[in-house]
C-alpha atoms as a PDB file:
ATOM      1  CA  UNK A   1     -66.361 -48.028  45.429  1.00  0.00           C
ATOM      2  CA  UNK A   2     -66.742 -45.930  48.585  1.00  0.00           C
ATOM      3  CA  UNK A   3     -68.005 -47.411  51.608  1.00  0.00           C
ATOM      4  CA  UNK A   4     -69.172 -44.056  53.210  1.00  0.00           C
ATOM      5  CA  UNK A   5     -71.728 -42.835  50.386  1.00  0.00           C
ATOM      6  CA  UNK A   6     -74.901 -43.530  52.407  1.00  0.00           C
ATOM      7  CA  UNK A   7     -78.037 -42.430  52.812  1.00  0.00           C
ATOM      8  CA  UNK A   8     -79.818 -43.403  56.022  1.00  0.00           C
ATOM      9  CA  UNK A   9     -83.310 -43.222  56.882  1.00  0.00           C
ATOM     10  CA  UNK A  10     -84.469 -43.902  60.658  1.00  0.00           C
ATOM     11  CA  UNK A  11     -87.828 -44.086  59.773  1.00  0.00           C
ATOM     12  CA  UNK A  12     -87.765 -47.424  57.887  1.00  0.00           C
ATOM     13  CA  UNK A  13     -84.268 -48.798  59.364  1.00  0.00           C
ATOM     14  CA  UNK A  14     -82.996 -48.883  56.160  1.00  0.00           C
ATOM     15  CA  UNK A  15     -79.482 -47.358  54.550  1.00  0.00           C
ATOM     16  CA  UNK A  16     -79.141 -47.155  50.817  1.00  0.00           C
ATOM     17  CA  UNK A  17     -75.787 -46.451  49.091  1.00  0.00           C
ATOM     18  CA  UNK A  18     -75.258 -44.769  46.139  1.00  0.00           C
ATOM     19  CA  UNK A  19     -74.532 -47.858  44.171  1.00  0.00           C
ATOM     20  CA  UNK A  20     -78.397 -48.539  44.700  1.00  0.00           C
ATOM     21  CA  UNK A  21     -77.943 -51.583  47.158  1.00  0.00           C
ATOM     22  CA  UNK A  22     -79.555 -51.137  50.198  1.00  0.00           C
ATOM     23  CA  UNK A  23     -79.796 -52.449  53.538  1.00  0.00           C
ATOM     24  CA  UNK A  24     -82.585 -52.297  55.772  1.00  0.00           C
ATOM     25  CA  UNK A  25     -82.541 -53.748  59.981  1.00  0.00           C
ATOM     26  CA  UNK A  26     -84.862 -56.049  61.884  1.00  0.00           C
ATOM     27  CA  UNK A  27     -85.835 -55.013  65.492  1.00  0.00           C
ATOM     28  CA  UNK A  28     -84.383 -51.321  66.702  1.00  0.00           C
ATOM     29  CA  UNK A  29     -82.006 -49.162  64.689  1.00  0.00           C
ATOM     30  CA  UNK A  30     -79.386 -48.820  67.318  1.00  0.00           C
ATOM     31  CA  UNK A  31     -79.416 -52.491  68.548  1.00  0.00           C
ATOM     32  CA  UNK A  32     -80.270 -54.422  65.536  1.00  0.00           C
ATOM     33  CA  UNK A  33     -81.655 -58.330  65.612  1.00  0.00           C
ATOM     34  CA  UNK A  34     -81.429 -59.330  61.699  1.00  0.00           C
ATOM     35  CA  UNK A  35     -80.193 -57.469  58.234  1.00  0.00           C
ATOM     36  CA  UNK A  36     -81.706 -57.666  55.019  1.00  0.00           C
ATOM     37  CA  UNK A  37     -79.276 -56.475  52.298  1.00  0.00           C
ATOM     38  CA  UNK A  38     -80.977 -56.057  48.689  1.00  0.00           C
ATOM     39  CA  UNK A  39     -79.974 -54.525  45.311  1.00  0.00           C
ATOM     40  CA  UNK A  40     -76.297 -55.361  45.450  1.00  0.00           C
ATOM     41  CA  UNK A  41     -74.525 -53.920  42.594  1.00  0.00           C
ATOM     42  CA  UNK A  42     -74.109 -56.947  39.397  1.00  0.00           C
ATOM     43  CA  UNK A  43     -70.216 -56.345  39.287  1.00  0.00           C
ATOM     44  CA  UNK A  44     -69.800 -56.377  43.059  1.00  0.00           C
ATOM     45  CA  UNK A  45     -67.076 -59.329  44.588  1.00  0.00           C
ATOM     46  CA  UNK A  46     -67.954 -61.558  47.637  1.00  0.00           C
ATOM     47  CA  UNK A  47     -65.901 -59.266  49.480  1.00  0.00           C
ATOM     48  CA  UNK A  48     -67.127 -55.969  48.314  1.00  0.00           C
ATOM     49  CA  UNK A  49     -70.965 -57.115  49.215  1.00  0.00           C
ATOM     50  CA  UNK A  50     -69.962 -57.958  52.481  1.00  0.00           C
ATOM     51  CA  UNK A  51     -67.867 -54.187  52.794  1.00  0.00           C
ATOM     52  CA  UNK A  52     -71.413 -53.174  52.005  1.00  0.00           C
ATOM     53  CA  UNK A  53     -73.179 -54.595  54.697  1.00  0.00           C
ATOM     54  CA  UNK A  54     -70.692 -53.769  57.010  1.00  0.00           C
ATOM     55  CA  UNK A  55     -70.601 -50.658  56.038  1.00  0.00           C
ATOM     56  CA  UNK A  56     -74.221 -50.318  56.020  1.00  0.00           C
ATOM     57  CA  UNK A  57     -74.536 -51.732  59.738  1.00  0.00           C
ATOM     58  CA  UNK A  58     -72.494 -49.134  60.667  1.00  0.00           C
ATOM     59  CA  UNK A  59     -73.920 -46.144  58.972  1.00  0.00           C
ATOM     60  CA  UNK A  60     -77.621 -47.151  60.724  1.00  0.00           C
ATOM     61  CA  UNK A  61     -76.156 -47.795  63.909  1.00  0.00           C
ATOM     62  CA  UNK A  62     -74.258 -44.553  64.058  1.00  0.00           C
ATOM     63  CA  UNK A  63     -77.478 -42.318  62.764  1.00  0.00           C
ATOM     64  CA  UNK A  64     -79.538 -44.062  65.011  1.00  0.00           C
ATOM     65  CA  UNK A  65     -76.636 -43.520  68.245  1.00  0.00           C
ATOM     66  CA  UNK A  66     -76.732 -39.781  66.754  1.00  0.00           C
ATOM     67  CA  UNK A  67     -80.381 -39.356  67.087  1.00  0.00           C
ATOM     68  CA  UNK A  68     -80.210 -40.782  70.669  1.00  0.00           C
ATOM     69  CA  UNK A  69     -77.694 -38.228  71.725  1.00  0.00           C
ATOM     70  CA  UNK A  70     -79.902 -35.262  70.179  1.00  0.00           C
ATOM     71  CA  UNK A  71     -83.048 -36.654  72.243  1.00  0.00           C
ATOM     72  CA  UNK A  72     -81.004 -36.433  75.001  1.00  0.00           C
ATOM     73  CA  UNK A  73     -79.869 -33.092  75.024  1.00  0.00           C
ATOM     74  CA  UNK A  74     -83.673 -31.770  74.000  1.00  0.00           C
END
């Protein structure tokens, strides 16, 4: 499975992977309060779901940190 397929929209805090789980964030993008994972794929391990929301996290955090810098520089 790869860990880096995302697809992140700002807009609604969410991520979604190309597995079709998806992830979306309580509170701000960049600083998040609570997850809320969904979809996970029916063959995925313990260890793989939590890869996911890691993974996830840190694809929301990062797009969100990116979009920061660009507002910045405007």
């Amino acid at each position: 499975m790869d860990f880096d397929a995302w697809n992140v929209d700002l807009a609604s805090a969410s991520a979604y992977h190309n597995s079709g789980f998806r992830l979306a964030v309580e509170g701000s993008p960049s600083q998040p309060e609570g997850v809320i994972p969904s979809h996970f794929p029916e063959d995925s391990s313990a260890v793989e779901q939590v890869r996911l929301i890691r993974a996830g996290l840190k694809a929301i955090m990062d797009a969100a940190q990116k979009a920061q810098r660009k507002e910045l520089e405007c």
